[in-house]
Amino acid sequence: MKVAMVTGASSGFGEATARQLIALGWCVIGTGRRAERLQALAAELGEHFHPLVFDVSERKACEEAVASLPPALSSIDLLVNNAGLALGLEPAHEAELDNWQRMIETNINGLIVMTRLISPGMVERGSGTIINISSVAANYAYPGANVYGATKAFVSQFSLNLRADLHGSSVRVTSIEPGLCKTEFSLVRFGGDAKAADVPYADTEFLSADDVASAVVWVAEQPAHININRLELMPVSQSFAGFPIHRKN
Ligand code: NDP
Ligand code: 8X3
């Protein structure tokens, strides 16, 4: 049975990905900080879902969590680096430095630590897939995205650089770059303010967590000789802003 580790499986894309992978016969190690969420998923999804509770932003916790895996789960075929968050939408000169720090620690530090821990086994076995969840915010600027978008640009570029390093190893690397999708993402971004969190989704059609999970699963299930380098998806309702020009009058 193939083993996947999905970070951030306690909600959103990660949870949907865990569900889809299990339905296709994978065994999934689902990670997150909220133990009760992961336990509830384990109770629902059965023996093929293994909860692993730790904070990806704490290097020691990542190391201990990976070291705690039983032999049957320690050869990971698929790593989905999905855990991440945006905090705030203020312009850079008004943003909370603590929020910036937390985004960097989670979206960048967490992702590189998990990659560094899991990739050597893949290289040794000569097979494996790493899927990093980036964002359209990596590719296009928008007001208030400042550090969040920059962390995702890191994720996209790190994915390409990782692929360059893994050339010849048969290990695959993909950056998935989704646009507007309704999960708990916005609630987290706005500090639990449900009214503010609903604004991006008002009167429009957005991606579902299942849409993104389907992209993850599609990438993972490609024949072994195909590497999807990057995959950007948006709802049809979303596209690109022009360059705003500030006029003198
Ligand atoms: P959710 O808030 O629904 O899920 C985020 C997941 O990440 C949760 O399971 C959460 O688990 C986990 N997580 C966050 N911080 C940590 C941490 N420090 N340690 C461990 N786990 C953590 O949002 P999404 O599903 O939307 O987000 C998933 C990824 O997709 C993120 O990287 C996000 O940036 C990205 N993304 C989201 C888009 C969207 O519009 N929704 C679009 C493009 C990209 P817990 O709280 O239990 O720790
Ligand atoms: C999440 C999508 O557009 O809110 O990465 O930045 S967006």
PDB file of C-alpha atoms and ligand atoms in Angstrom:
ATOM      1  CA  MET A   1       0.000   0.000   0.000  1.00  0.00           C
ATOM      2  CA  LYS A   2       1.382   3.437  -0.953  1.00  0.00           C
ATOM      3  CA  VAL A   3       1.977   5.853   1.922  1.00  0.00           C
ATOM      4  CA  ALA A   4       1.271   9.591   1.728  1.00  0.00           C
ATOM      5  CA  MET A   5       2.041  12.259   4.296  1.00  0.00           C
ATOM      6  CA  VAL A   6      -0.302  15.234   4.016  1.00  0.00           C
ATOM      7  CA  THR A   7       0.594  18.166   6.248  1.00  0.00           C
ATOM      8  CA  GLY A   8      -2.342  20.309   7.349  1.00  0.00           C
ATOM      9  CA  ALA A   9      -4.890  17.503   7.027  1.00  0.00           C
ATOM     10  CA  SER A  10      -7.154  18.829   9.779  1.00  0.00           C
ATOM     11  CA  SER A  11      -9.114  21.030   7.350  1.00  0.00           C
ATOM     12  CA  GLY A  12      -9.365  22.427   3.820  1.00  0.00           C
ATOM     13  CA  PHE A  13      -7.206  21.074   0.987  1.00  0.00           C
ATOM     14  CA  GLY A  14      -5.307  18.710   3.257  1.00  0.00           C
ATOM     15  CA  GLU A  15      -8.418  17.051   4.632  1.00  0.00           C
ATOM     16  CA  ALA A  16      -9.955  16.743   1.156  1.00  0.00           C
ATOM     17  CA  THR A  17      -6.697  15.316  -0.207  1.00  0.00           C
ATOM     18  CA  ALA A  18      -6.527  12.753   2.615  1.00  0.00           C
ATOM     19  CA  ARG A  19     -10.097  11.664   1.887  1.00  0.00           C
ATOM     20  CA  GLN A  20      -9.480  11.311  -1.866  1.00  0.00           C
ATOM     21  CA  LEU A  21      -6.209   9.439  -1.426  1.00  0.00           C
ATOM     22  CA  ILE A  22      -7.767   6.978   1.031  1.00  0.00           C
ATOM     23  CA  ALA A  23     -10.668   6.387  -1.359  1.00  0.00           C
ATOM     24  CA  LEU A  24      -8.059   5.460  -3.993  1.00  0.00           C
ATOM     25  CA  GLY A  25      -6.376   2.950  -1.678  1.00  0.00           C
ATOM     26  CA  TRP A  26      -3.557   5.028  -0.222  1.00  0.00           C
ATOM     27  CA  CYS A  27      -2.520   5.010   3.398  1.00  0.00           C
ATOM     28  CA  VAL A  28      -2.385   8.605   4.692  1.00  0.00           C
ATOM     29  CA  ILE A  29      -0.448  10.149   7.555  1.00  0.00           C
ATOM     30  CA  GLY A  30      -2.437  13.318   8.220  1.00  0.00           C
ATOM     31  CA  THR A  31      -0.743  16.040  10.223  1.00  0.00           C
ATOM     32  CA  GLY A  32      -1.814  19.222  11.999  1.00  0.00           C
ATOM     33  CA  ARG A  33      -1.861  20.897  15.403  1.00  0.00           C
ATOM     34  CA  ARG A  34      -5.526  20.219  16.215  1.00  0.00           C
ATOM     35  CA  ALA A  35      -5.468  16.695  17.637  1.00  0.00           C
ATOM     36  CA  GLU A  36      -9.253  16.479  18.044  1.00  0.00           C
ATOM     37  CA  ARG A  37      -9.834  17.196  14.333  1.00  0.00           C
ATOM     38  CA  LEU A  38      -7.344  14.540  13.296  1.00  0.00           C
ATOM     39  CA  GLN A  39      -8.777  12.030  15.783  1.00  0.00           C
ATOM     40  CA  ALA A  40     -12.280  12.629  14.409  1.00  0.00           C
ATOM     41  CA  LEU A  41     -10.972  12.020  10.885  1.00  0.00           C
ATOM     42  CA  ALA A  42      -9.249   8.846  12.019  1.00  0.00           C
ATOM     43  CA  ALA A  43     -12.495   7.631  13.567  1.00  0.00           C
ATOM     44  CA  GLU A  44     -14.323   8.339  10.309  1.00  0.00           C
ATOM     45  CA  LEU A  45     -11.735   7.240   7.737  1.00  0.00           C
ATOM     46  CA  GLY A  46     -10.537   4.121   9.514  1.00  0.00           C
ATOM     47  CA  GLU A  47      -7.246   2.324   9.788  1.00  0.00           C
ATOM     48  CA  HIS A  48      -5.711   3.861   6.658  1.00  0.00           C
ATOM     49  CA  PHE A  49      -5.645   7.346   8.213  1.00  0.00           C
ATOM     50  CA  HIS A  50      -2.887   7.919  10.744  1.00  0.00           C
ATOM     51  CA  PRO A  51      -3.034  11.182  12.692  1.00  0.00           C
ATOM     52  CA  LEU A  52       0.263  12.819  13.572  1.00  0.00           C
ATOM     53  CA  VAL A  53      -0.039  15.913  15.744  1.00  0.00           C
ATOM     54  CA  PHE A  54       2.739  18.514  15.588  1.00  0.00           C
ATOM     55  CA  ASP A  55       3.459  22.101  14.658  1.00  0.00           C
ATOM     56  CA  VAL A  56       5.362  22.291  11.341  1.00  0.00           C
ATOM     57  CA  SER A  57       6.892  25.601  12.363  1.00  0.00           C
ATOM     58  CA  GLU A  58       8.844  23.866  15.155  1.00  0.00           C
ATOM     59  CA  ARG A  59      11.801  22.027  13.692  1.00  0.00           C
ATOM     60  CA  LYS A  60      12.292  19.749  16.695  1.00  0.00           C
ATOM     61  CA  ALA A  61       8.604  18.778  16.675  1.00  0.00           C
ATOM     62  CA  CYS A  62       8.871  17.869  12.959  1.00  0.00           C
ATOM     63  CA  GLU A  63      11.968  15.773  13.605  1.00  0.00           C
ATOM     64  CA  GLU A  64      10.373  13.953  16.539  1.00  0.00           C
ATOM     65  CA  ALA A  65       7.130  13.350  14.643  1.00  0.00           C
ATOM     66  CA  VAL A  66       8.906  11.827  11.644  1.00  0.00           C
ATOM     67  CA  ALA A  67      11.163   9.751  13.926  1.00  0.00           C
ATOM     68  CA  SER A  68       8.070   8.412  15.722  1.00  0.00           C
ATOM     69  CA  LEU A  69       6.606   6.801  12.591  1.00  0.00           C
ATOM     70  CA  PRO A  70       6.378   3.004  12.794  1.00  0.00           C
ATOM     71  CA  PRO A  71       8.355   1.046  10.142  1.00  0.00           C
ATOM     72  CA  ALA A  72       5.174   0.354   8.135  1.00  0.00           C
ATOM     73  CA  LEU A  73       4.683   4.099   7.661  1.00  0.00           C
ATOM     74  CA  SER A  74       8.226   5.356   7.452  1.00  0.00           C
ATOM     75  CA  SER A  75       8.736   4.841   3.704  1.00  0.00           C
ATOM     76  CA  ILE A  76       6.747   7.779   2.404  1.00  0.00           C
ATOM     77  CA  ASP A  77       5.849   7.678  -1.291  1.00  0.00           C
ATOM     78  CA  LEU A  78       4.081  11.038  -1.430  1.00  0.00           C
ATOM     79  CA  LEU A  79       4.692  14.166   0.638  1.00  0.00           C
ATOM     80  CA  VAL A  80       2.054  16.881   0.270  1.00  0.00           C
ATOM     81  CA  ASN A  81       3.487  20.007   1.885  1.00  0.00           C
ATOM     82  CA  ASN A  82       0.164  21.746   2.385  1.00  0.00           C
ATOM     83  CA  ALA A  83       0.170  23.174   5.938  1.00  0.00           C
ATOM     84  CA  GLY A  84       0.203  26.934   5.692  1.00  0.00           C
ATOM     85  CA  LEU A  85      -1.613  30.133   6.390  1.00  0.00           C
ATOM     86  CA  ALA A  86      -2.090  33.793   5.634  1.00  0.00           C
ATOM     87  CA  LEU A  87      -2.417  36.254   8.505  1.00  0.00           C
ATOM     88  CA  GLY A  88      -3.813  39.716   7.864  1.00  0.00           C
ATOM     89  CA  LEU A  89      -4.366  41.776   4.733  1.00  0.00           C
ATOM     90  CA  GLU A  90      -2.943  45.091   5.911  1.00  0.00           C
ATOM     91  CA  PRO A  91      -0.540  47.047   3.724  1.00  0.00           C
ATOM     92  CA  ALA A  92       3.090  46.270   4.491  1.00  0.00           C
ATOM     93  CA  HIS A  93       3.733  49.453   6.450  1.00  0.00           C
ATOM     94  CA  GLU A  94       0.873  48.642   8.835  1.00  0.00           C
ATOM     95  CA  ALA A  95       1.184  44.853   9.065  1.00  0.00           C
ATOM     96  CA  GLU A  96       1.957  42.981  12.285  1.00  0.00           C
ATOM     97  CA  LEU A  97       5.543  41.765  12.302  1.00  0.00           C
ATOM     98  CA  ASP A  98       4.437  38.788  14.416  1.00  0.00           C
ATOM     99  CA  ASN A  99       2.077  37.760  11.611  1.00  0.00           C
ATOM    100  CA  TRP A 100       4.868  38.022   9.044  1.00  0.00           C
ATOM    101  CA  GLN A 101       7.124  35.956  11.246  1.00  0.00           C
ATOM    102  CA  ARG A 102       4.507  33.229  11.722  1.00  0.00           C
ATOM    103  CA  MET A 103       3.825  32.986   7.995  1.00  0.00           C
ATOM    104  CA  ILE A 104       7.534  32.615   7.291  1.00  0.00           C
ATOM    105  CA  GLU A 105       7.968  30.048  10.064  1.00  0.00           C
ATOM    106  CA  THR A 106       4.999  27.974   8.830  1.00  0.00           C
ATOM    107  CA  ASN A 107       4.911  28.388   5.049  1.00  0.00           C
ATOM    108  CA  ILE A 108       8.671  28.414   4.510  1.00  0.00           C
ATOM    109  CA  ASN A 109      10.458  26.887   7.507  1.00  0.00           C
ATOM    110  CA  GLY A 110       7.851  24.154   8.011  1.00  0.00           C
ATOM    111  CA  LEU A 111       7.918  23.188   4.354  1.00  0.00           C
ATOM    112  CA  ILE A 112      11.699  23.055   4.024  1.00  0.00           C
ATOM    113  CA  VAL A 113      12.137  21.078   7.243  1.00  0.00           C
ATOM    114  CA  MET A 114       9.554  18.470   6.190  1.00  0.00           C
ATOM    115  CA  THR A 115      11.144  18.251   2.755  1.00  0.00           C
ATOM    116  CA  ARG A 116      14.620  17.809   4.232  1.00  0.00           C
ATOM    117  CA  LEU A 117      13.337  15.073   6.554  1.00  0.00           C
ATOM    118  CA  ILE A 118      11.353  13.066   3.999  1.00  0.00           C
ATOM    119  CA  SER A 119      13.283  13.497   0.723  1.00  0.00           C
ATOM    120  CA  PRO A 120      16.408  11.443   1.621  1.00  0.00           C
ATOM    121  CA  GLY A 121      14.307   8.251   1.932  1.00  0.00           C
ATOM    122  CA  MET A 122      12.754   8.944  -1.458  1.00  0.00           C
ATOM    123  CA  VAL A 123      16.163   9.429  -3.061  1.00  0.00           C
ATOM    124  CA  GLU A 124      17.459   6.255  -1.419  1.00  0.00           C
ATOM    125  CA  ARG A 125      14.487   4.259  -2.736  1.00  0.00           C
ATOM    126  CA  GLY A 126      14.667   5.939  -6.162  1.00  0.00           C
ATOM    127  CA  SER A 127      11.003   6.940  -6.102  1.00  0.00           C
ATOM    128  CA  GLY A 128       8.650   9.424  -4.529  1.00  0.00           C
ATOM    129  CA  THR A 129       6.618  12.548  -5.168  1.00  0.00           C
ATOM    130  CA  ILE A 130       6.721  15.870  -3.357  1.00  0.00           C
ATOM    131  CA  ILE A 131       3.792  18.207  -3.968  1.00  0.00           C
ATOM    132  CA  ASN A 132       4.134  21.686  -2.530  1.00  0.00           C
ATOM    133  CA  ILE A 133       1.041  23.833  -2.120  1.00  0.00           C
ATOM    134  CA  SER A 134       1.916  27.303  -3.294  1.00  0.00           C
ATOM    135  CA  SER A 135      -0.659  29.869  -4.485  1.00  0.00           C
ATOM    136  CA  VAL A 136      -1.558  32.264  -7.256  1.00  0.00           C
ATOM    137  CA  ALA A 137      -0.257  34.791  -4.714  1.00  0.00           C
ATOM    138  CA  ALA A 138       3.215  33.525  -5.690  1.00  0.00           C
ATOM    139  CA  ASN A 139       2.697  34.653  -9.258  1.00  0.00           C
ATOM    140  CA  TYR A 140       0.663  37.859  -9.054  1.00  0.00           C
ATOM    141  CA  ALA A 141       0.882  40.739  -6.612  1.00  0.00           C
ATOM    142  CA  TYR A 142      -2.207  42.081  -4.877  1.00  0.00           C
ATOM    143  CA  PRO A 143      -2.544  44.636  -2.096  1.00  0.00           C
ATOM    144  CA  GLY A 144      -2.102  43.086   1.331  1.00  0.00           C
ATOM    145  CA  ALA A 145      -0.473  39.892   0.074  1.00  0.00           C
ATOM    146  CA  ASN A 146       3.011  41.225   0.946  1.00  0.00           C
ATOM    147  CA  VAL A 147       4.714  38.502   3.016  1.00  0.00           C
ATOM    148  CA  TYR A 148       2.098  35.813   2.357  1.00  0.00           C
ATOM    149  CA  GLY A 149       2.650  36.104  -1.409  1.00  0.00           C
ATOM    150  CA  ALA A 150       6.394  36.189  -0.885  1.00  0.00           C
ATOM    151  CA  THR A 151       6.322  32.969   1.155  1.00  0.00           C
ATOM    152  CA  LYS A 152       4.403  31.321  -1.674  1.00  0.00           C
ATOM    153  CA  ALA A 153       6.870  32.640  -4.272  1.00  0.00           C
ATOM    154  CA  PHE A 154       9.503  30.922  -2.139  1.00  0.00           C
ATOM    155  CA  VAL A 155       7.490  27.697  -2.268  1.00  0.00           C
ATOM    156  CA  SER A 156       7.182  27.821  -6.060  1.00  0.00           C
ATOM    157  CA  GLN A 157      10.853  28.605  -6.638  1.00  0.00           C
ATOM    158  CA  PHE A 158      12.021  26.125  -3.991  1.00  0.00           C
ATOM    159  CA  SER A 159       9.979  23.464  -5.810  1.00  0.00           C
ATOM    160  CA  LEU A 160      11.777  24.175  -9.094  1.00  0.00           C
ATOM    161  CA  ASN A 161      15.175  24.239  -7.375  1.00  0.00           C
ATOM    162  CA  LEU A 162      14.374  21.023  -5.543  1.00  0.00           C
ATOM    163  CA  ARG A 163      13.463  19.398  -8.827  1.00  0.00           C
ATOM    164  CA  ALA A 164      16.834  20.511 -10.222  1.00  0.00           C
ATOM    165  CA  ASP A 165      18.627  18.940  -7.240  1.00  0.00           C
ATOM    166  CA  LEU A 166      16.639  15.718  -7.536  1.00  0.00           C
ATOM    167  CA  HIS A 167      17.343  15.366 -11.257  1.00  0.00           C
ATOM    168  CA  GLY A 168      18.298  11.752 -11.945  1.00  0.00           C
ATOM    169  CA  SER A 169      16.818  10.439  -8.693  1.00  0.00           C
ATOM    170  CA  SER A 170      13.358   9.645 -10.147  1.00  0.00           C
ATOM    171  CA  VAL A 171      11.826  11.694  -7.337  1.00  0.00           C
ATOM    172  CA  ARG A 172       9.168  14.076  -8.660  1.00  0.00           C
ATOM    173  CA  VAL A 173       8.418  17.604  -7.479  1.00  0.00           C
ATOM    174  CA  THR A 174       5.363  19.735  -8.224  1.00  0.00           C
ATOM    175  CA  SER A 175       4.216  23.175  -7.201  1.00  0.00           C
ATOM    176  CA  ILE A 176       0.431  23.562  -7.157  1.00  0.00           C
ATOM    177  CA  GLU A 177      -0.728  27.169  -7.269  1.00  0.00           C
ATOM    178  CA  PRO A 178      -4.444  27.543  -6.501  1.00  0.00           C
ATOM    179  CA  GLY A 179      -6.557  30.674  -6.553  1.00  0.00           C
ATOM    180  CA  LEU A 180      -9.659  31.608  -4.559  1.00  0.00           C
ATOM    181  CA  CYS A 181     -10.948  28.619  -2.640  1.00  0.00           C
ATOM    182  CA  LYS A 182     -13.313  28.472   0.316  1.00  0.00           C
ATOM    183  CA  THR A 183     -11.742  26.657   3.249  1.00  0.00           C
ATOM    184  CA  GLU A 184     -10.843  27.871   6.742  1.00  0.00           C
ATOM    185  CA  PHE A 185      -8.050  29.908   5.102  1.00  0.00           C
ATOM    186  CA  SER A 186      -9.932  33.211   5.184  1.00  0.00           C
ATOM    187  CA  LEU A 187     -11.179  32.686   8.750  1.00  0.00           C
ATOM    188  CA  VAL A 188      -7.562  32.207   9.820  1.00  0.00           C
ATOM    189  CA  ARG A 189      -6.395  35.198   7.771  1.00  0.00           C
ATOM    190  CA  PHE A 190      -8.926  37.459   9.510  1.00  0.00           C
ATOM    191  CA  GLY A 191      -8.283  36.114  13.007  1.00  0.00           C
ATOM    192  CA  GLY A 192     -11.620  34.282  13.335  1.00  0.00           C
ATOM    193  CA  ASP A 193     -13.778  37.212  12.127  1.00  0.00           C
ATOM    194  CA  ALA A 194     -16.417  35.286  10.134  1.00  0.00           C
ATOM    195  CA  LYS A 195     -17.895  38.418   8.570  1.00  0.00           C
ATOM    196  CA  ALA A 196     -14.568  39.619   7.196  1.00  0.00           C
ATOM    197  CA  ALA A 197     -13.717  36.066   6.155  1.00  0.00           C
ATOM    198  CA  ASP A 198     -16.846  35.806   4.002  1.00  0.00           C
ATOM    199  CA  VAL A 199     -16.094  38.932   1.942  1.00  0.00           C
ATOM    200  CA  PRO A 200     -13.788  37.272  -0.653  1.00  0.00           C
ATOM    201  CA  TYR A 201     -16.438  34.617  -1.343  1.00  0.00           C
ATOM    202  CA  ALA A 202     -19.500  36.887  -1.551  1.00  0.00           C
ATOM    203  CA  ASP A 203     -21.623  36.603  -4.714  1.00  0.00           C
ATOM    204  CA  THR A 204     -19.095  34.586  -6.651  1.00  0.00           C
ATOM    205  CA  GLU A 205     -18.053  31.087  -7.468  1.00  0.00           C
ATOM    206  CA  PHE A 206     -14.848  29.817  -5.877  1.00  0.00           C
ATOM    207  CA  LEU A 207     -12.860  26.590  -5.986  1.00  0.00           C
ATOM    208  CA  SER A 208     -13.763  23.876  -3.498  1.00  0.00           C
ATOM    209  CA  ALA A 209     -11.226  22.020  -1.393  1.00  0.00           C
ATOM    210  CA  ASP A 210     -12.123  18.959  -3.447  1.00  0.00           C
ATOM    211  CA  ASP A 211     -11.208  20.771  -6.684  1.00  0.00           C
ATOM    212  CA  VAL A 212      -7.710  21.396  -5.345  1.00  0.00           C
ATOM    213  CA  ALA A 213      -7.451  17.907  -3.846  1.00  0.00           C
ATOM    214  CA  SER A 214      -8.349  16.448  -7.257  1.00  0.00           C
ATOM    215  CA  ALA A 215      -5.425  18.361  -8.766  1.00  0.00           C
ATOM    216  CA  VAL A 216      -3.097  17.016  -6.062  1.00  0.00           C
ATOM    217  CA  VAL A 217      -4.297  13.466  -6.600  1.00  0.00           C
ATOM    218  CA  TRP A 218      -4.088  13.801 -10.383  1.00  0.00           C
ATOM    219  CA  VAL A 219      -0.462  14.903 -10.106  1.00  0.00           C
ATOM    220  CA  ALA A 220       0.356  12.105  -7.665  1.00  0.00           C
ATOM    221  CA  GLU A 221      -1.233   9.444  -9.842  1.00  0.00           C
ATOM    222  CA  GLN A 222       0.534  10.370 -13.076  1.00  0.00           C
ATOM    223  CA  PRO A 223       2.673   7.582 -14.533  1.00  0.00           C
ATOM    224  CA  ALA A 224       6.117   7.525 -12.869  1.00  0.00           C
ATOM    225  CA  HIS A 225       7.880   8.992 -15.931  1.00  0.00           C
ATOM    226  CA  ILE A 226       5.794  12.214 -15.896  1.00  0.00           C
ATOM    227  CA  ASN A 227       6.628  15.215 -13.702  1.00  0.00           C
ATOM    228  CA  ILE A 228       4.078  18.010 -13.552  1.00  0.00           C
ATOM    229  CA  ASN A 229       6.376  20.936 -12.740  1.00  0.00           C
ATOM    230  CA  ARG A 230       3.734  23.467 -11.786  1.00  0.00           C
ATOM    231  CA  LEU A 231      -0.007  23.642 -11.944  1.00  0.00           C
ATOM    232  CA  GLU A 232      -1.923  26.897 -11.499  1.00  0.00           C
ATOM    233  CA  LEU A 233      -5.707  26.815 -11.141  1.00  0.00           C
ATOM    234  CA  MET A 234      -8.322  29.485 -10.479  1.00  0.00           C
ATOM    235  CA  PRO A 235     -12.093  29.657 -10.477  1.00  0.00           C
ATOM    236  CA  VAL A 236     -13.345  31.089 -13.781  1.00  0.00           C
ATOM    237  CA  SER A 237     -14.680  34.030 -11.770  1.00  0.00           C
ATOM    238  CA  GLN A 238     -11.124  35.116 -10.888  1.00  0.00           C
ATOM    239  CA  SER A 239      -8.487  36.534 -13.240  1.00  0.00           C
ATOM    240  CA  PHE A 240      -5.819  39.243 -13.171  1.00  0.00           C
ATOM    241  CA  ALA A 241      -5.834  42.875 -12.158  1.00  0.00           C
ATOM    242  CA  GLY A 242      -4.207  45.431 -14.429  1.00  0.00           C
ATOM    243  CA  PHE A 243      -1.429  47.773 -13.316  1.00  0.00           C
ATOM    244  CA  PRO A 244      -3.061  50.487 -11.203  1.00  0.00           C
ATOM    245  CA  ILE A 245      -1.855  53.978 -12.110  1.00  0.00           C
ATOM    246  CA  HIS A 246      -2.153  56.696  -9.520  1.00  0.00           C
ATOM    247  CA  ARG A 247      -3.228  59.927 -11.270  1.00  0.00           C
ATOM    248  CA  LYS A 248      -2.394  63.371  -9.945  1.00  0.00           C
ATOM    249  CA  ASN A 249      -6.006  64.514 -10.269  1.00  0.00           C
TER     250      ASN A 249
HETATM  251  P1  NDP B   1      -7.134  25.767   6.029  1.00  0.00           P
HETATM  252  O1  NDP B   1      -6.966  26.861   7.022  1.00  0.00           O
HETATM  253  O2  NDP B   1      -8.479  25.162   5.857  1.00  0.00           O
HETATM  254  O3  NDP B   1      -6.075  24.590   6.324  1.00  0.00           O
HETATM  255  C1  NDP B   1      -4.768  24.874   6.719  1.00  0.00           C
HETATM  256  C2  NDP B   1      -4.147  23.624   7.302  1.00  0.00           C
HETATM  257  O4  NDP B   1      -2.784  23.914   7.649  1.00  0.00           O
HETATM  258  C3  NDP B   1      -4.852  23.142   8.553  1.00  0.00           C
HETATM  259  O5  NDP B   1      -4.969  21.747   8.527  1.00  0.00           O
HETATM  260  C4  NDP B   1      -3.904  23.568   9.665  1.00  0.00           C
HETATM  261  O6  NDP B   1      -3.955  22.644  10.736  1.00  0.00           O
HETATM  262  C5  NDP B   1      -2.550  23.472   8.951  1.00  0.00           C
HETATM  263  N1  NDP B   1      -1.547  24.305   9.619  1.00  0.00           N
HETATM  264  C6  NDP B   1      -1.489  25.662   9.658  1.00  0.00           C
HETATM  265  N2  NDP B   1      -0.454  26.044  10.418  1.00  0.00           N
HETATM  266  C7  NDP B   1       0.156  24.916  10.876  1.00  0.00           C
HETATM  267  C8  NDP B   1       1.261  24.653  11.716  1.00  0.00           C
HETATM  268  N3  NDP B   1       1.985  25.645  12.266  1.00  0.00           N
HETATM  269  N4  NDP B   1       1.581  23.373  11.980  1.00  0.00           N
HETATM  270  C9  NDP B   1       0.852  22.377  11.455  1.00  0.00           C
HETATM  271  N5  NDP B   1      -0.193  22.536  10.646  1.00  0.00           N
HETATM  272  C10 NDP B   1      -0.551  23.806  10.369  1.00  0.00           C
HETATM  273  O7  NDP B   1      -6.621  26.387   4.657  1.00  0.00           O
HETATM  274  P2  NDP B   1      -6.398  25.747   3.195  1.00  0.00           P
HETATM  275  O8  NDP B   1      -6.779  24.330   3.138  1.00  0.00           O
HETATM  276  O9  NDP B   1      -7.032  26.682   2.236  1.00  0.00           O
HETATM  277  O10 NDP B   1      -4.837  25.931   3.071  1.00  0.00           O
HETATM  278  C11 NDP B   1      -3.946  24.887   2.753  1.00  0.00           C
HETATM  279  C12 NDP B   1      -2.789  25.464   1.982  1.00  0.00           C
HETATM  280  O11 NDP B   1      -3.266  26.002   0.759  1.00  0.00           O
HETATM  281  C13 NDP B   1      -2.047  26.602   2.679  1.00  0.00           C
HETATM  282  O12 NDP B   1      -0.664  26.433   2.466  1.00  0.00           O
HETATM  283  C14 NDP B   1      -2.581  27.855   1.977  1.00  0.00           C
HETATM  284  O13 NDP B   1      -1.644  28.902   2.016  1.00  0.00           O
HETATM  285  C15 NDP B   1      -2.755  27.322   0.572  1.00  0.00           C
HETATM  286  N6  NDP B   1      -3.665  28.030  -0.310  1.00  0.00           N
HETATM  287  C16 NDP B   1      -4.968  28.298   0.047  1.00  0.00           C
HETATM  288  C17 NDP B   1      -5.815  28.927  -0.862  1.00  0.00           C
HETATM  289  C18 NDP B   1      -7.224  29.274  -0.533  1.00  0.00           C
HETATM  290  O14 NDP B   1      -7.807  30.166  -1.206  1.00  0.00           O
HETATM  291  N7  NDP B   1      -7.856  28.626   0.428  1.00  0.00           N
HETATM  292  C19 NDP B   1      -5.373  29.246  -2.233  1.00  0.00           C
HETATM  293  C20 NDP B   1      -3.992  28.930  -2.477  1.00  0.00           C
HETATM  294  C21 NDP B   1      -3.196  28.334  -1.567  1.00  0.00           C
HETATM  295  P3  NDP B   1      -3.998  23.021  12.291  1.00  0.00           P
HETATM  296  O15 NDP B   1      -4.671  24.359  12.414  1.00  0.00           O
HETATM  297  O16 NDP B   1      -4.760  21.895  12.902  1.00  0.00           O
HETATM  298  O17 NDP B   1      -2.569  23.037  12.703  1.00  0.00           O
HETATM  299  C1  8X3 B   2      -4.639  32.001  -1.254  1.00  0.00           C
HETATM  300  C2  8X3 B   2      -5.234  32.662  -2.447  1.00  0.00           C
HETATM  301  O1  8X3 B   2      -5.684  34.866  -3.572  1.00  0.00           O
HETATM  302  O2  8X3 B   2      -6.147  34.723  -1.182  1.00  0.00           O
HETATM  303  O3  8X3 B   2      -3.320  31.685  -1.475  1.00  0.00           O
HETATM  304  O4  8X3 B   2      -3.883  34.810  -1.969  1.00  0.00           O
HETATM  305  S1  8X3 B   2      -5.232  34.324  -2.267  1.00  0.00           S
END
